[in-house]
Amino acid sequence: MTEGVIPAAQSAPARNMAWVPGGTFLMGSEDFYPEERPVRRIAVDGFWIDQHPVTVAEFRRFVKATGYRTVAERPLNPADYPDADPALLVPGSLVFRKTHGPVNLDDYDNWWEYLPGAYWQHPEGPASNAGGRERHPVTHVAYEDAEAYAAWAGKQLPTEAEWEFAARGGLESKAFAWGDEFAPKGRMMANTWQGEFPWQNLNLDGYEGTSPVKSFPPNGYGLYEMAGNVWEWTSDYFTPNPGEAIGDGTCCAPSNPRITSDDSYAVGQPSEHIPRRVLKGASHLCAPNYCLRYRPAARQGQMIETSMAHLGFRCIIR
Ligand SMILES: [Ca+2]
Ligand SMILES: [Ca+2]
Ligand SMILES: [Cu+2]
């Protein structure tokens, strides 16, 4: 495929996918969190990408066709969680609990609760139902759930470089997927958290939780939700020093880099034996006072078996 030539829409290999032409870009940022540094020149080939995160309706089709059970629905192996209360080793997932006032932001147990019976179909536990949210992104998916869906759909998960290139929408070195201003002319461009996390949600964007896909404007490649709504899995292992892992691009831009090192463990944490992969894009729970990560360069390491109320994914085809 010639670089820069956008194939006609009808040649898309699947519905609701957009072509990202590939090229060379400046990945990372020096202006926010240390794990985004250094800015490095990276090249990626063109690829097709889902225009929005996989929705509840799409995930339901996969489950109906295959009988697949997500990680959150399966019993846990006590050997994997030596420090855990055995009473909590039942199927479930992490749900968000708004607090009544300001709390210590160093301890995410203040707002994340492991809730038995929570999974994609029951996002807030057994009494809740995703049935009314068919157009919302699916949530509570662990890494292998995302991979299983992708394999079924004949797709792949993006690398971090592919995801970030797509999120930038053709703009160079901008803070956000749409430019440098968070809310140009006062217009909200993504579903994030306005106000003081985790107790005061001002809801200026109209959504307290997840939002239907395509509720906010697309970026330059016609992609939705590359900022906010749900975090999205990528296939790269997490390293806090991405420049070291793939070189800084001063001599030449690394092409289609993949972080495959398993130097991704959170040493010293209770789950230090579980590898982490990179999440991108941030979610409806990300706020300036805690996590200003609804930006293409932002990244977070997440243990691969974790499922959460603000965690989803989208796929690509190379
Ligand atoms: Ca919001
Ligand atoms: Ca997102
Ligand atoms: Cu966040």
PDB file of C-alpha atoms and ligand atoms in Angstrom:
ATOM      1  CA  MET A   1       0.000   0.000   0.000  1.00  0.00           C
ATOM      2  CA  THR A   2       1.409   3.406  -0.960  1.00  0.00           C
ATOM      3  CA  GLU A   3       1.884   5.619   2.052  1.00  0.00           C
ATOM      4  CA  GLY A   4      -0.711   8.342   2.410  1.00  0.00           C
ATOM      5  CA  VAL A   5      -3.215   6.793   0.034  1.00  0.00           C
ATOM      6  CA  ILE A   6      -6.425   6.058   1.888  1.00  0.00           C
ATOM      7  CA  PRO A   7      -8.208   3.071   0.407  1.00  0.00           C
ATOM      8  CA  ALA A   8     -11.893   3.482  -0.333  1.00  0.00           C
ATOM      9  CA  ALA A   9     -14.154   2.761   2.609  1.00  0.00           C
ATOM     10  CA  GLN A  10     -15.684  -0.265   0.927  1.00  0.00           C
ATOM     11  CA  SER A  11     -12.338  -2.029   0.988  1.00  0.00           C
ATOM     12  CA  ALA A  12     -12.355  -2.100   4.777  1.00  0.00           C
ATOM     13  CA  PRO A  13     -11.869  -5.706   5.918  1.00  0.00           C
ATOM     14  CA  ALA A  14     -14.622  -5.427   8.543  1.00  0.00           C
ATOM     15  CA  ARG A  15     -17.390  -3.045   9.552  1.00  0.00           C
ATOM     16  CA  ASN A  16     -16.588   0.140  11.457  1.00  0.00           C
ATOM     17  CA  MET A  17     -12.861   0.063  10.796  1.00  0.00           C
ATOM     18  CA  ALA A  18     -10.769   3.009   9.591  1.00  0.00           C
ATOM     19  CA  TRP A  19      -7.454   3.052   7.771  1.00  0.00           C
ATOM     20  CA  VAL A  20      -4.444   4.539   9.554  1.00  0.00           C
ATOM     21  CA  PRO A  21      -1.849   5.285   6.891  1.00  0.00           C
ATOM     22  CA  GLY A  22       1.289   4.641   8.925  1.00  0.00           C
ATOM     23  CA  GLY A  23       4.370   6.814   8.912  1.00  0.00           C
ATOM     24  CA  THR A  24       6.911   8.251  11.294  1.00  0.00           C
ATOM     25  CA  PHE A  25       5.911  10.147  14.419  1.00  0.00           C
ATOM     26  CA  LEU A  26       7.128  11.511  17.714  1.00  0.00           C
ATOM     27  CA  MET A  27       5.981   9.100  20.401  1.00  0.00           C
ATOM     28  CA  GLY A  28       5.775  10.046  24.072  1.00  0.00           C
ATOM     29  CA  SER A  29       5.811  13.394  25.832  1.00  0.00           C
ATOM     30  CA  GLU A  30       8.195  15.314  28.077  1.00  0.00           C
ATOM     31  CA  ASP A  31       5.453  17.483  29.570  1.00  0.00           C
ATOM     32  CA  PHE A  32       3.486  15.178  31.872  1.00  0.00           C
ATOM     33  CA  TYR A  33       4.389  11.912  33.641  1.00  0.00           C
ATOM     34  CA  PRO A  34       7.897  10.368  33.696  1.00  0.00           C
ATOM     35  CA  GLU A  35       6.865   7.036  32.127  1.00  0.00           C
ATOM     36  CA  GLU A  36       5.977   8.889  28.902  1.00  0.00           C
ATOM     37  CA  ARG A  37       9.584  10.033  28.375  1.00  0.00           C
ATOM     38  CA  PRO A  38      11.606  10.398  26.280  1.00  0.00           C
ATOM     39  CA  VAL A  39       9.997  11.710  23.106  1.00  0.00           C
ATOM     40  CA  ARG A  40      11.270   9.310  20.450  1.00  0.00           C
ATOM     41  CA  ARG A  41      10.913   8.982  16.677  1.00  0.00           C
ATOM     42  CA  ILE A  42       9.044   5.810  15.756  1.00  0.00           C
ATOM     43  CA  ALA A  43       7.796   4.378  12.466  1.00  0.00           C
ATOM     44  CA  VAL A  44       4.716   2.206  12.012  1.00  0.00           C
ATOM     45  CA  ASP A  45       3.209   0.584   8.923  1.00  0.00           C
ATOM     46  CA  GLY A  46      -0.385   1.312   7.974  1.00  0.00           C
ATOM     47  CA  PHE A  47      -3.210  -0.768   9.480  1.00  0.00           C
ATOM     48  CA  TRP A  48      -6.968  -0.926   9.921  1.00  0.00           C
ATOM     49  CA  ILE A  49      -8.354  -0.114  13.338  1.00  0.00           C
ATOM     50  CA  ASP A  50     -11.769  -0.300  14.985  1.00  0.00           C
ATOM     51  CA  GLN A  51     -13.332   3.170  14.956  1.00  0.00           C
ATOM     52  CA  HIS A  52     -14.461   2.751  18.538  1.00  0.00           C
ATOM     53  CA  PRO A  53     -13.826   0.376  21.439  1.00  0.00           C
ATOM     54  CA  VAL A  54     -15.522  -3.013  21.217  1.00  0.00           C
ATOM     55  CA  THR A  55     -19.081  -2.510  22.456  1.00  0.00           C
ATOM     56  CA  VAL A  56     -21.256  -4.606  24.751  1.00  0.00           C
ATOM     57  CA  ALA A  57     -23.309  -5.657  21.697  1.00  0.00           C
ATOM     58  CA  GLU A  58     -20.206  -6.767  19.802  1.00  0.00           C
ATOM     59  CA  PHE A  59     -18.817  -8.660  22.768  1.00  0.00           C
ATOM     60  CA  ARG A  60     -22.177 -10.330  23.314  1.00  0.00           C
ATOM     61  CA  ARG A  61     -22.078 -11.650  19.740  1.00  0.00           C
ATOM     62  CA  PHE A  62     -18.672 -13.184  20.449  1.00  0.00           C
ATOM     63  CA  VAL A  63     -19.863 -14.828  23.675  1.00  0.00           C
ATOM     64  CA  LYS A  64     -23.026 -16.170  22.000  1.00  0.00           C
ATOM     65  CA  ALA A  65     -20.992 -17.648  19.151  1.00  0.00           C
ATOM     66  CA  THR A  66     -18.282 -19.232  21.273  1.00  0.00           C
ATOM     67  CA  GLY A  67     -19.597 -19.696  24.818  1.00  0.00           C
ATOM     68  CA  TYR A  68     -16.513 -17.856  26.008  1.00  0.00           C
ATOM     69  CA  ARG A  69     -16.216 -17.109  29.729  1.00  0.00           C
ATOM     70  CA  THR A  70     -14.172 -14.091  30.748  1.00  0.00           C
ATOM     71  CA  VAL A  71     -11.505 -14.168  33.418  1.00  0.00           C
ATOM     72  CA  ALA A  72     -13.854 -12.316  35.791  1.00  0.00           C
ATOM     73  CA  GLU A  73     -16.327 -15.218  35.578  1.00  0.00           C
ATOM     74  CA  ARG A  74     -13.814 -17.924  36.473  1.00  0.00           C
ATOM     75  CA  PRO A  75     -12.747 -19.140  39.922  1.00  0.00           C
ATOM     76  CA  LEU A  76      -9.396 -17.826  41.131  1.00  0.00           C
ATOM     77  CA  ASN A  77      -6.429 -19.987  41.975  1.00  0.00           C
ATOM     78  CA  PRO A  78      -5.378 -19.315  45.612  1.00  0.00           C
ATOM     79  CA  ALA A  79      -1.756 -20.087  44.676  1.00  0.00           C
ATOM     80  CA  ASP A  80      -1.754 -16.969  42.500  1.00  0.00           C
ATOM     81  CA  TYR A  81      -2.878 -14.770  45.399  1.00  0.00           C
ATOM     82  CA  PRO A  82      -0.964 -15.850  48.481  1.00  0.00           C
ATOM     83  CA  ASP A  83      -1.743 -12.608  50.318  1.00  0.00           C
ATOM     84  CA  ALA A  84      -5.447 -12.502  49.535  1.00  0.00           C
ATOM     85  CA  ASP A  85      -8.345 -13.188  51.861  1.00  0.00           C
ATOM     86  CA  PRO A  86      -9.670 -16.619  50.659  1.00  0.00           C
ATOM     87  CA  ALA A  87     -13.224 -15.261  50.971  1.00  0.00           C
ATOM     88  CA  LEU A  88     -12.413 -12.902  48.112  1.00  0.00           C
ATOM     89  CA  LEU A  89     -11.177 -15.659  45.816  1.00  0.00           C
ATOM     90  CA  VAL A  90     -14.518 -15.963  44.067  1.00  0.00           C
ATOM     91  CA  PRO A  91     -15.283 -14.783  40.540  1.00  0.00           C
ATOM     92  CA  GLY A  92     -15.662 -11.027  40.390  1.00  0.00           C
ATOM     93  CA  SER A  93     -14.163  -7.807  39.176  1.00  0.00           C
ATOM     94  CA  LEU A  94     -13.124  -4.351  40.326  1.00  0.00           C
ATOM     95  CA  VAL A  95     -15.833  -1.726  40.500  1.00  0.00           C
ATOM     96  CA  PHE A  96     -15.492   1.965  41.243  1.00  0.00           C
ATOM     97  CA  ARG A  97     -16.991   3.460  44.401  1.00  0.00           C
ATOM     98  CA  LYS A  98     -17.220   7.221  44.573  1.00  0.00           C
ATOM     99  CA  THR A  99     -16.091   8.472  47.977  1.00  0.00           C
ATOM    100  CA  HIS A 100     -17.913  10.958  50.196  1.00  0.00           C
ATOM    101  CA  GLY A 101     -15.012  13.355  50.311  1.00  0.00           C
ATOM    102  CA  PRO A 102     -11.312  13.712  49.553  1.00  0.00           C
ATOM    103  CA  VAL A 103      -9.206  10.618  50.328  1.00  0.00           C
ATOM    104  CA  ASN A 104      -5.556   9.618  50.215  1.00  0.00           C
ATOM    105  CA  LEU A 105      -4.840   9.356  46.482  1.00  0.00           C
ATOM    106  CA  ASP A 106      -1.899   7.020  47.059  1.00  0.00           C
ATOM    107  CA  ASP A 107      -4.230   4.165  47.985  1.00  0.00           C
ATOM    108  CA  TYR A 108      -6.572   3.076  45.198  1.00  0.00           C
ATOM    109  CA  ASP A 109      -8.364   0.716  47.590  1.00  0.00           C
ATOM    110  CA  ASN A 110     -10.138   3.896  48.641  1.00  0.00           C
ATOM    111  CA  TRP A 111     -12.222   3.765  45.458  1.00  0.00           C
ATOM    112  CA  TRP A 112     -11.729   0.327  43.843  1.00  0.00           C
ATOM    113  CA  GLU A 113     -13.697  -2.556  45.313  1.00  0.00           C
ATOM    114  CA  TYR A 114     -13.480  -6.223  44.341  1.00  0.00           C
ATOM    115  CA  LEU A 115     -17.112  -7.155  43.798  1.00  0.00           C
ATOM    116  CA  PRO A 116     -18.110 -10.836  43.510  1.00  0.00           C
ATOM    117  CA  GLY A 117     -20.368 -11.421  40.527  1.00  0.00           C
ATOM    118  CA  ALA A 118     -19.268  -8.354  38.587  1.00  0.00           C
ATOM    119  CA  TYR A 119     -18.314  -9.015  34.968  1.00  0.00           C
ATOM    120  CA  TRP A 120     -19.044  -7.556  31.542  1.00  0.00           C
ATOM    121  CA  GLN A 121     -22.728  -8.531  31.591  1.00  0.00           C
ATOM    122  CA  HIS A 122     -23.212  -7.252  35.159  1.00  0.00           C
ATOM    123  CA  PRO A 123     -20.846  -4.281  35.340  1.00  0.00           C
ATOM    124  CA  GLU A 124     -21.864  -3.159  38.848  1.00  0.00           C
ATOM    125  CA  GLY A 125     -22.490  -6.644  40.199  1.00  0.00           C
ATOM    126  CA  PRO A 126     -25.336  -9.208  39.928  1.00  0.00           C
ATOM    127  CA  ALA A 127     -28.101  -6.612  40.386  1.00  0.00           C
ATOM    128  CA  SER A 128     -26.886  -4.533  37.429  1.00  0.00           C
ATOM    129  CA  ASN A 129     -27.159  -5.315  33.747  1.00  0.00           C
ATOM    130  CA  ALA A 130     -25.300  -4.168  30.658  1.00  0.00           C
ATOM    131  CA  GLY A 131     -28.459  -4.811  28.647  1.00  0.00           C
ATOM    132  CA  GLY A 132     -29.305  -1.129  28.362  1.00  0.00           C
ATOM    133  CA  ARG A 133     -25.766  -0.279  27.350  1.00  0.00           C
ATOM    134  CA  GLU A 134     -25.364  -2.146  24.085  1.00  0.00           C
ATOM    135  CA  ARG A 135     -23.543   0.789  22.466  1.00  0.00           C
ATOM    136  CA  HIS A 136     -21.237   1.391  25.438  1.00  0.00           C
ATOM    137  CA  PRO A 137     -17.742  -0.093  25.411  1.00  0.00           C
ATOM    138  CA  VAL A 138     -17.554  -3.535  26.977  1.00  0.00           C
ATOM    139  CA  THR A 139     -15.773  -3.429  30.344  1.00  0.00           C
ATOM    140  CA  HIS A 140     -14.326  -5.893  32.868  1.00  0.00           C
ATOM    141  CA  VAL A 141     -12.177  -7.589  30.227  1.00  0.00           C
ATOM    142  CA  ALA A 142      -8.756  -8.973  31.159  1.00  0.00           C
ATOM    143  CA  TYR A 143      -5.982  -9.155  28.578  1.00  0.00           C
ATOM    144  CA  GLU A 144      -6.710 -12.726  27.506  1.00  0.00           C
ATOM    145  CA  ASP A 145     -10.393 -11.854  27.043  1.00  0.00           C
ATOM    146  CA  ALA A 146      -9.407  -9.090  24.633  1.00  0.00           C
ATOM    147  CA  GLU A 147      -7.070 -11.454  22.796  1.00  0.00           C
ATOM    148  CA  ALA A 148      -9.739 -14.157  22.561  1.00  0.00           C
ATOM    149  CA  TYR A 149     -12.216 -11.694  21.066  1.00  0.00           C
ATOM    150  CA  ALA A 150      -9.631 -10.443  18.577  1.00  0.00           C
ATOM    151  CA  ALA A 151      -8.779 -13.969  17.438  1.00  0.00           C
ATOM    152  CA  TRP A 152     -12.473 -14.756  16.955  1.00  0.00           C
ATOM    153  CA  ALA A 153     -12.976 -11.570  14.946  1.00  0.00           C
ATOM    154  CA  GLY A 154      -9.931 -12.269  12.747  1.00  0.00           C
ATOM    155  CA  LYS A 155      -8.171  -9.239  14.191  1.00  0.00           C
ATOM    156  CA  GLN A 156      -5.225  -8.425  16.464  1.00  0.00           C
ATOM    157  CA  LEU A 157      -4.564  -6.139  19.399  1.00  0.00           C
ATOM    158  CA  PRO A 158      -2.497  -3.038  18.602  1.00  0.00           C
ATOM    159  CA  THR A 159       1.001  -2.436  19.881  1.00  0.00           C
ATOM    160  CA  GLU A 160       1.421   0.680  21.972  1.00  0.00           C
ATOM    161  CA  ALA A 161       3.120   2.439  19.046  1.00  0.00           C
ATOM    162  CA  GLU A 162       0.249   1.607  16.695  1.00  0.00           C
ATOM    163  CA  TRP A 163      -2.322   2.729  19.254  1.00  0.00           C
ATOM    164  CA  GLU A 164      -0.564   6.024  19.941  1.00  0.00           C
ATOM    165  CA  PHE A 165       0.004   6.735  16.248  1.00  0.00           C
ATOM    166  CA  ALA A 166      -3.706   6.179  15.625  1.00  0.00           C
ATOM    167  CA  ALA A 167      -4.716   8.307  18.624  1.00  0.00           C
ATOM    168  CA  ARG A 168      -2.709  11.284  17.382  1.00  0.00           C
ATOM    169  CA  GLY A 169      -4.903  11.431  14.284  1.00  0.00           C
ATOM    170  CA  GLY A 170      -2.148  12.883  12.109  1.00  0.00           C
ATOM    171  CA  LEU A 171      -1.282  15.754  14.482  1.00  0.00           C
ATOM    172  CA  GLU A 172       2.346  16.052  15.580  1.00  0.00           C
ATOM    173  CA  SER A 173       3.274  16.355  19.263  1.00  0.00           C
ATOM    174  CA  LYS A 174      -0.090  17.653  20.457  1.00  0.00           C
ATOM    175  CA  ALA A 175      -1.140  17.066  24.057  1.00  0.00           C
ATOM    176  CA  PHE A 176      -4.571  15.722  23.106  1.00  0.00           C
ATOM    177  CA  ALA A 177      -5.962  13.722  20.200  1.00  0.00           C
ATOM    178  CA  TRP A 178      -7.525  16.958  18.877  1.00  0.00           C
ATOM    179  CA  GLY A 179      -4.893  19.612  19.725  1.00  0.00           C
ATOM    180  CA  ASP A 180      -3.326  21.280  22.729  1.00  0.00           C
ATOM    181  CA  GLU A 181      -6.467  22.657  24.366  1.00  0.00           C
ATOM    182  CA  PHE A 182      -8.507  20.347  26.600  1.00  0.00           C
ATOM    183  CA  ALA A 183     -11.893  21.896  25.809  1.00  0.00           C
ATOM    184  CA  PRO A 184     -11.604  24.091  22.705  1.00  0.00           C
ATOM    185  CA  LYS A 185     -14.179  26.918  22.878  1.00  0.00           C
ATOM    186  CA  GLY A 186     -15.607  25.165  25.918  1.00  0.00           C
ATOM    187  CA  ARG A 187     -16.513  22.026  23.982  1.00  0.00           C
ATOM    188  CA  MET A 188     -15.923  18.728  25.784  1.00  0.00           C
ATOM    189  CA  MET A 189     -14.067  16.348  23.487  1.00  0.00           C
ATOM    190  CA  ALA A 190     -14.048  13.165  25.564  1.00  0.00           C
ATOM    191  CA  ASN A 191     -15.660  11.395  28.498  1.00  0.00           C
ATOM    192  CA  THR A 192     -13.277  12.041  31.390  1.00  0.00           C
ATOM    193  CA  TRP A 193     -13.764  13.163  35.009  1.00  0.00           C
ATOM    194  CA  GLN A 194     -14.246  16.860  35.725  1.00  0.00           C
ATOM    195  CA  GLY A 195     -13.925  17.916  39.335  1.00  0.00           C
ATOM    196  CA  GLU A 196     -11.905  16.457  42.148  1.00  0.00           C
ATOM    197  CA  PHE A 197     -11.387  12.711  41.919  1.00  0.00           C
ATOM    198  CA  PRO A 198     -12.667  10.446  43.489  1.00  0.00           C
ATOM    199  CA  TRP A 199     -15.493  12.248  45.257  1.00  0.00           C
ATOM    200  CA  GLN A 200     -16.706  15.179  43.173  1.00  0.00           C
ATOM    201  CA  ASN A 201     -17.815  14.474  39.595  1.00  0.00           C
ATOM    202  CA  LEU A 202     -19.035  17.727  38.035  1.00  0.00           C
ATOM    203  CA  ASN A 203     -20.237  15.817  34.972  1.00  0.00           C
ATOM    204  CA  LEU A 204     -19.558  18.679  32.564  1.00  0.00           C
ATOM    205  CA  ASP A 205     -19.311  16.149  29.728  1.00  0.00           C
ATOM    206  CA  GLY A 206     -22.716  14.678  30.586  1.00  0.00           C
ATOM    207  CA  TYR A 207     -21.566  11.194  31.618  1.00  0.00           C
ATOM    208  CA  GLU A 208     -20.853   9.916  35.095  1.00  0.00           C
ATOM    209  CA  GLY A 209     -19.922   6.396  33.951  1.00  0.00           C
ATOM    210  CA  THR A 210     -19.176   5.014  30.495  1.00  0.00           C
ATOM    211  CA  SER A 211     -20.834   6.669  27.482  1.00  0.00           C
ATOM    212  CA  PRO A 212     -22.173   5.271  24.212  1.00  0.00           C
ATOM    213  CA  VAL A 213     -19.433   5.137  21.586  1.00  0.00           C
ATOM    214  CA  LYS A 214     -19.375   8.050  19.113  1.00  0.00           C
ATOM    215  CA  SER A 215     -20.786  10.487  21.704  1.00  0.00           C
ATOM    216  CA  PHE A 216     -17.813  12.825  21.167  1.00  0.00           C
ATOM    217  CA  PRO A 217     -16.096  14.048  17.974  1.00  0.00           C
ATOM    218  CA  PRO A 218     -13.681  11.703  16.136  1.00  0.00           C
ATOM    219  CA  ASN A 219      -9.992  12.447  15.677  1.00  0.00           C
ATOM    220  CA  GLY A 220      -8.228  13.083  12.366  1.00  0.00           C
ATOM    221  CA  TYR A 221      -8.397   9.421  11.363  1.00  0.00           C
ATOM    222  CA  GLY A 222     -12.114   9.158  12.129  1.00  0.00           C
ATOM    223  CA  LEU A 223     -11.502   7.336  15.426  1.00  0.00           C
ATOM    224  CA  TYR A 224     -13.689   7.748  18.503  1.00  0.00           C
ATOM    225  CA  GLU A 225     -12.897   7.436  22.217  1.00  0.00           C
ATOM    226  CA  MET A 226      -9.126   7.502  21.744  1.00  0.00           C
ATOM    227  CA  ALA A 227      -9.342   9.655  24.873  1.00  0.00           C
ATOM    228  CA  GLY A 228     -11.457   8.757  27.866  1.00  0.00           C
ATOM    229  CA  ASN A 229     -14.487   6.477  28.254  1.00  0.00           C
ATOM    230  CA  VAL A 230     -12.496   3.257  28.820  1.00  0.00           C
ATOM    231  CA  TRP A 231      -8.799   2.414  29.005  1.00  0.00           C
ATOM    232  CA  GLU A 232      -7.731   0.114  26.177  1.00  0.00           C
ATOM    233  CA  TRP A 233      -5.373  -2.877  26.198  1.00  0.00           C
ATOM    234  CA  THR A 234      -2.332  -2.969  23.930  1.00  0.00           C
ATOM    235  CA  SER A 235      -0.107  -5.980  23.284  1.00  0.00           C
ATOM    236  CA  ASP A 236       3.097  -4.371  24.610  1.00  0.00           C
ATOM    237  CA  TYR A 237       4.519  -5.292  27.968  1.00  0.00           C
ATOM    238  CA  PHE A 238       4.855  -2.336  30.276  1.00  0.00           C
ATOM    239  CA  THR A 239       8.191  -0.799  31.045  1.00  0.00           C
ATOM    240  CA  PRO A 240       8.537   2.510  32.875  1.00  0.00           C
ATOM    241  CA  ASN A 241      11.454   3.370  30.539  1.00  0.00           C
ATOM    242  CA  PRO A 242      10.196   2.868  26.976  1.00  0.00           C
ATOM    243  CA  GLY A 243      13.165   4.740  25.502  1.00  0.00           C
ATOM    244  CA  GLU A 244      15.609   2.211  26.923  1.00  0.00           C
ATOM    245  CA  ALA A 245      13.549  -0.698  25.677  1.00  0.00           C
ATOM    246  CA  ILE A 246      13.434   0.331  22.024  1.00  0.00           C
ATOM    247  CA  GLY A 247      16.085   3.042  21.658  1.00  0.00           C
ATOM    248  CA  ASP A 248      15.457   6.774  21.462  1.00  0.00           C
ATOM    249  CA  GLY A 249      15.395   6.962  17.671  1.00  0.00           C
ATOM    250  CA  THR A 250      18.292   9.435  17.471  1.00  0.00           C
ATOM    251  CA  CYS A 251      20.047   7.445  14.761  1.00  0.00           C
ATOM    252  CA  CYS A 252      17.002   5.986  13.071  1.00  0.00           C
ATOM    253  CA  ALA A 253      13.373   5.506  13.875  1.00  0.00           C
ATOM    254  CA  PRO A 254      12.649   2.008  15.185  1.00  0.00           C
ATOM    255  CA  SER A 255      10.039   0.438  12.932  1.00  0.00           C
ATOM    256  CA  ASN A 256       6.933  -1.274  14.323  1.00  0.00           C
ATOM    257  CA  PRO A 257       8.487  -1.685  17.767  1.00  0.00           C
ATOM    258  CA  ARG A 258       7.055  -4.232  20.155  1.00  0.00           C
ATOM    259  CA  ILE A 259       7.900  -4.400  23.809  1.00  0.00           C
ATOM    260  CA  THR A 260       8.139  -8.095  24.474  1.00  0.00           C
ATOM    261  CA  SER A 261      10.492  -8.016  27.451  1.00  0.00           C
ATOM    262  CA  ASP A 262       8.957  -9.432  30.552  1.00  0.00           C
ATOM    263  CA  ASP A 263      10.574  -6.797  32.675  1.00  0.00           C
ATOM    264  CA  SER A 264       7.050  -5.631  33.419  1.00  0.00           C
ATOM    265  CA  TYR A 265       6.534  -6.775  36.984  1.00  0.00           C
ATOM    266  CA  ALA A 266       5.570  -4.355  39.740  1.00  0.00           C
ATOM    267  CA  VAL A 267       8.388  -5.381  42.045  1.00  0.00           C
ATOM    268  CA  GLY A 268       7.505  -4.970  45.699  1.00  0.00           C
ATOM    269  CA  GLN A 269       3.756  -5.034  45.070  1.00  0.00           C
ATOM    270  CA  PRO A 270       1.540  -7.924  46.231  1.00  0.00           C
ATOM    271  CA  SER A 271       1.073  -9.114  42.637  1.00  0.00           C
ATOM    272  CA  GLU A 272       4.678  -8.773  41.562  1.00  0.00           C
ATOM    273  CA  HIS A 273       4.628 -12.184  39.849  1.00  0.00           C
ATOM    274  CA  ILE A 274       1.982 -11.095  37.326  1.00  0.00           C
ATOM    275  CA  PRO A 275       3.231  -9.375  34.161  1.00  0.00           C
ATOM    276  CA  ARG A 276       1.779  -6.070  33.100  1.00  0.00           C
ATOM    277  CA  ARG A 277       0.782  -4.797  29.668  1.00  0.00           C
ATOM    278  CA  VAL A 278       0.297  -1.233  28.520  1.00  0.00           C
ATOM    279  CA  LEU A 279      -3.077   0.473  28.709  1.00  0.00           C
ATOM    280  CA  LYS A 280      -3.747   3.575  26.638  1.00  0.00           C
ATOM    281  CA  GLY A 281      -6.252   6.386  26.375  1.00  0.00           C
ATOM    282  CA  ALA A 282      -7.504   6.688  29.959  1.00  0.00           C
ATOM    283  CA  SER A 283     -11.111   6.546  31.067  1.00  0.00           C
ATOM    284  CA  HIS A 284     -14.152   8.317  32.460  1.00  0.00           C
ATOM    285  CA  LEU A 285     -12.425   8.073  35.854  1.00  0.00           C
ATOM    286  CA  CYS A 286      -9.364  10.120  34.899  1.00  0.00           C
ATOM    287  CA  ALA A 287      -9.200  13.602  36.388  1.00  0.00           C
ATOM    288  CA  PRO A 288      -6.572  16.351  36.364  1.00  0.00           C
ATOM    289  CA  ASN A 289      -5.966  16.107  40.122  1.00  0.00           C
ATOM    290  CA  TYR A 290      -5.148  12.405  39.924  1.00  0.00           C
ATOM    291  CA  CYS A 291      -4.570  11.057  36.436  1.00  0.00           C
ATOM    292  CA  LEU A 292      -4.321  13.468  33.524  1.00  0.00           C
ATOM    293  CA  ARG A 293      -3.921  10.594  31.108  1.00  0.00           C
ATOM    294  CA  TYR A 294      -6.574  11.157  28.427  1.00  0.00           C
ATOM    295  CA  ARG A 295      -3.727  11.952  26.021  1.00  0.00           C
ATOM    296  CA  PRO A 296      -2.096   9.896  23.257  1.00  0.00           C
ATOM    297  CA  ALA A 297       1.288   9.754  25.033  1.00  0.00           C
ATOM    298  CA  ALA A 298      -0.111   8.642  28.376  1.00  0.00           C
ATOM    299  CA  ARG A 299       0.287   5.030  29.431  1.00  0.00           C
ATOM    300  CA  GLN A 300      -0.247   2.771  32.364  1.00  0.00           C
ATOM    301  CA  GLY A 301       0.926  -0.753  33.211  1.00  0.00           C
ATOM    302  CA  GLN A 302      -1.862  -3.155  34.128  1.00  0.00           C
ATOM    303  CA  MET A 303      -1.583  -6.719  35.392  1.00  0.00           C
ATOM    304  CA  ILE A 304      -2.854  -8.978  32.654  1.00  0.00           C
ATOM    305  CA  GLU A 305      -5.432 -10.838  34.777  1.00  0.00           C
ATOM    306  CA  THR A 306      -7.096  -7.676  36.034  1.00  0.00           C
ATOM    307  CA  SER A 307     -10.534  -6.681  34.895  1.00  0.00           C
ATOM    308  CA  MET A 308     -12.059  -3.385  35.881  1.00  0.00           C
ATOM    309  CA  ALA A 309     -15.136  -1.242  35.338  1.00  0.00           C
ATOM    310  CA  HIS A 310     -13.204   1.210  33.177  1.00  0.00           C
ATOM    311  CA  LEU A 311     -11.150  -1.182  31.078  1.00  0.00           C
ATOM    312  CA  GLY A 312     -11.921  -2.221  27.500  1.00  0.00           C
ATOM    313  CA  PHE A 313     -10.120  -2.601  24.165  1.00  0.00           C
ATOM    314  CA  ARG A 314     -10.268  -2.229  20.401  1.00  0.00           C
ATOM    315  CA  CYS A 315      -8.686  -4.268  17.620  1.00  0.00           C
ATOM    316  CA  ILE A 316      -6.691  -3.736  14.448  1.00  0.00           C
ATOM    317  CA  ILE A 317      -5.951  -5.643  11.256  1.00  0.00           C
ATOM    318  CA  ARG A 318      -2.398  -5.441   9.911  1.00  0.00           C
TER     319      ARG A 318
HETATM  320 CA    CA B   1     -17.512  12.027  32.487  1.00  0.00          CA
HETATM  321 CA    CA B   2     -10.632   5.047  25.234  1.00  0.00          CA
HETATM  322 CU    CU B   3      -6.657   7.524  35.087  1.00  0.00          CU
END
